[in-house]
XYZ file of C-alpha atoms in Angstrom:
262
model
C -0.064 0.202 -0.012
C 1.302 3.551 -0.928
C 2.522 5.509 1.944
C 0.567 8.803 2.626
C 3.598 10.734 2.272
C 4.571 9.239 -1.096
C 1.077 10.161 -2.081
C 1.343 13.726 -0.893
C 4.526 14.233 -2.963
C 2.844 12.712 -6.176
C -0.149 15.545 -5.562
C 2.867 18.086 -5.499
C 4.312 17.016 -8.447
C 1.072 16.403 -10.411
C 0.484 20.594 -9.834
C 3.829 21.585 -11.072
C 4.010 23.786 -14.183
C 4.908 21.977 -17.296
C 2.303 19.513 -17.146
C -0.719 19.883 -19.512
C -4.202 20.746 -17.467
C -5.774 17.513 -18.387
C -2.482 15.412 -17.216
C -2.387 17.332 -13.792
C -5.947 16.812 -13.174
C -5.712 13.255 -14.113
C -2.658 12.824 -11.637
C -4.533 14.782 -9.095
C -7.621 12.745 -8.999
C -5.536 9.559 -9.012
C -3.663 10.816 -5.823
C -6.887 11.634 -4.173
C -8.279 8.392 -4.964
C -5.477 6.925 -3.236
C -5.595 8.838 -0.237
C -9.320 8.044 -0.046
C -8.565 4.414 -0.512
C -5.758 4.395 2.045
C -8.317 6.074 4.705
C -11.106 3.342 3.796
C -8.585 0.361 4.011
C -7.736 1.790 7.751
C -11.387 1.795 8.625
C -12.336 -1.566 7.594
C -14.100 -3.288 10.491
C -14.695 0.058 12.354
C -17.653 2.018 12.883
C -18.357 5.607 11.379
C -16.664 8.151 13.434
C -18.923 10.878 14.922
C -18.284 14.372 14.354
C -17.144 16.176 17.435
C -19.400 18.853 18.910
C -18.251 22.224 17.400
C -19.578 25.875 17.441
C -21.626 26.604 14.482
C -20.212 30.194 14.048
C -16.790 28.798 13.693
C -17.564 26.182 10.753
C -16.232 27.066 7.292
C -18.977 28.841 5.095
C -20.752 30.239 8.148
C -22.098 33.786 7.634
C -24.390 35.703 9.995
C -27.759 36.216 8.578
C -28.607 39.724 7.599
C -32.248 40.594 6.675
C -33.981 43.938 6.589
C -34.632 45.266 10.052
C -37.042 48.077 11.398
C -35.643 51.087 13.214
C -34.250 50.236 16.615
C -36.551 51.688 19.511
C -34.534 52.881 22.538
C -35.510 50.893 25.669
C -37.109 53.121 28.294
C -38.592 52.511 31.903
C -41.377 54.411 33.578
C -41.079 55.645 37.047
C -42.174 53.191 39.807
C -42.912 50.646 37.052
C -41.542 47.270 36.475
C -42.684 47.220 32.701
C -40.101 47.943 30.108
C -40.727 49.175 26.759
C -40.509 46.618 23.969
C -40.802 43.870 26.593
C -42.755 41.093 25.130
C -43.841 39.145 28.548
C -44.216 40.676 32.061
C -42.750 37.289 33.763
C -39.539 35.687 32.644
C -40.061 32.150 31.014
C -37.835 29.343 30.308
C -38.051 29.564 26.303
C -35.068 30.337 24.289
C -34.143 33.978 24.155
C -30.491 34.358 24.262
C -27.568 33.246 22.341
C -26.755 29.807 23.514
C -30.093 28.798 24.557
C -31.648 25.644 23.086
C -34.988 25.104 21.464
C -36.331 22.078 20.153
C -37.542 21.867 16.764
C -40.249 19.424 15.505
C -39.275 18.485 11.872
C -42.511 17.651 10.131
C -42.041 17.694 6.573
C -44.549 16.283 4.286
C -44.119 16.722 0.413
C -46.564 15.283 -2.055
C -46.482 16.211 -5.673
C -48.510 14.691 -8.458
C -47.778 16.321 -12.134
C -48.526 15.085 -15.254
C -48.314 16.811 -18.786
C -48.256 15.998 -22.500
C -47.326 18.245 -25.471
C -48.123 16.875 -29.197
C -47.172 18.817 -32.335
C -47.191 18.296 -35.872
C -46.897 19.944 -39.388
C -46.968 19.103 -43.169
C -45.435 21.267 -45.671
C -45.449 21.077 -49.283
C -43.605 23.480 -52.008
C -43.271 23.247 -55.842
C -41.607 25.253 -58.548
C -41.519 25.148 -62.120
C -40.961 27.328 -65.329
C -43.360 26.286 -68.126
C -41.836 28.960 -70.319
C -38.198 29.425 -69.865
C -37.292 31.618 -72.927
C -37.881 28.381 -75.027
C -35.393 26.303 -73.126
C -37.942 24.085 -72.115
C -38.126 22.726 -75.336
C -34.196 21.847 -75.712
C -33.319 18.571 -76.553
C -30.944 18.068 -73.725
C -33.767 18.965 -70.946
C -36.430 16.669 -72.586
C -33.616 13.695 -72.794
C -32.784 14.248 -69.332
C -36.526 13.796 -68.444
C -36.929 16.958 -66.713
C -40.387 18.540 -66.544
C -40.268 22.482 -67.020
C -43.396 23.084 -64.712
C -42.078 20.684 -62.157
C -38.251 21.815 -61.558
C -38.704 21.542 -57.929
C -40.802 19.763 -55.587
C -40.164 19.772 -51.784
C -42.218 18.272 -48.931
C -41.622 18.052 -45.375
C -43.701 16.509 -42.427
C -42.822 16.715 -38.644
C -44.113 15.800 -35.603
C -43.389 15.649 -31.795
C -45.150 13.957 -28.932
C -43.786 14.425 -25.454
C -45.128 13.201 -22.131
C -43.945 13.877 -18.436
C -45.119 13.021 -15.022
C -43.777 13.522 -11.722
C -44.966 11.551 -8.431
C -43.466 12.267 -5.189
C -44.199 11.439 -1.681
C -41.861 12.584 1.088
C -42.363 12.397 4.846
C -39.855 13.221 7.499
C -40.893 13.520 11.127
C -38.523 13.765 13.869
C -37.140 16.331 16.713
C -33.928 17.875 16.933
C -32.664 20.477 19.474
C -31.015 23.512 18.123
C -29.062 26.481 19.429
C -29.616 29.939 19.245
C -26.386 31.400 17.397
C -27.604 34.885 16.634
C -30.247 37.654 17.697
C -31.297 39.741 14.796
C -31.973 43.593 15.524
C -35.710 42.947 15.619
C -35.630 40.126 18.087
C -35.891 37.079 15.919
C -33.419 34.390 16.481
C -31.309 32.491 14.187
C -30.928 28.758 15.076
C -28.932 25.806 14.062
C -28.752 22.228 15.145
C -27.338 19.049 14.114
C -27.947 15.544 15.074
C -25.977 12.516 14.529
C -27.289 8.840 15.306
C -24.997 5.631 14.492
C -26.858 2.594 13.985
C -24.499 -0.198 13.380
C -22.164 0.857 10.512
C -24.379 3.584 9.381
C -24.578 7.243 10.577
C -27.850 9.374 10.184
C -27.421 12.859 9.940
C -30.114 15.676 10.593
C -29.289 19.389 10.120
C -31.783 22.208 10.849
C -30.995 25.787 10.508
C -33.265 29.120 9.797
C -34.921 32.164 11.636
C -37.572 31.941 14.001
C -39.904 34.511 16.130
C -39.622 33.934 19.649
C -43.488 34.381 19.633
C -43.482 31.091 17.659
C -41.901 29.178 20.194
C -44.399 26.881 22.428
C -44.491 27.134 26.250
C -42.792 23.875 26.293
C -39.568 25.533 24.473
C -40.587 23.600 20.905
C -41.162 25.123 17.620
C -42.614 23.529 14.408
C -40.301 23.388 11.492
C -43.082 24.920 9.281
C -42.451 28.175 11.225
C -38.857 28.744 10.736
C -37.950 31.280 7.890
C -35.232 30.533 5.335
C -35.044 26.983 6.779
C -32.645 24.745 5.775
C -33.306 20.952 6.418
C -31.069 18.216 5.632
C -31.414 14.397 6.247
C -28.685 12.009 5.025
C -26.172 9.767 6.117
C -22.906 8.064 5.698
C -21.664 4.565 5.972
C -21.545 1.262 4.557
C -25.008 1.704 3.210
C -24.551 5.158 1.882
C -21.284 3.953 0.140
C -22.767 1.266 -1.888
C -25.923 3.386 -2.812
C -23.317 6.208 -4.439
C -21.720 5.549 -7.770
C -17.823 5.035 -7.538
C -15.578 8.168 -8.091
C -14.340 6.917 -11.516
C -18.190 6.924 -12.783
C -18.853 10.304 -10.976
C -15.649 11.477 -13.063
C -16.869 10.157 -16.360
C -20.176 11.443 -15.747
C -18.791 15.009 -15.262
C -16.267 15.114 -18.130
C -18.254 13.270 -20.948
C -20.387 15.922 -22.776
C -22.687 13.279 -24.170
């Protein structure tokens, strides 16, 4: 088996100037495939590793959410009063309201679609062109010998037809719950939440990711919120492991599918 350091050196050599782009890409893909093969060989018989618990705001690609906001109203207190201007409730509750608080998202996705359409089109054309009297040339012996009829010098016909039909039938249902963490509070008080859940069953890891913007008023008294009330919702449900690996096409096939234009 190729040593990882040798693979890295090969990768560096593949990117050297002087090689054609196609050859460099091929060598790079080969090196990366060898790296992946070495990693997979080292994990034979082992369960898929779970990801470490990490701060969502430090992940690559994370960007704070920016949306149109109303003008910020200054907080004021009335003399001899416990009420604060802009407060949503008189007594404090245990629902998520600050960065780092947890809220349970009830994921309830029911997607059902049944579409069917058919298009038919046909057209028939006929064109004719002739010169019954072409300055007497129609009586020429050569024209007559060739069997050319002066009044039927050109005949063209065309017929086209097309029949297209398509249908879509989809029925998907995902029902589960996941705890999300408040990562940001927008100026208008809305909360940006993000949650990730991983469950390992034998040699397969199931992942559920939920993210979006929620209103504190939509959070129930038991600190839960339905996924249908999440704005800019991003819900991903998938997995990784032996079953997912078998269901995916091999890297070589994926590369061919990308490169081939037909």
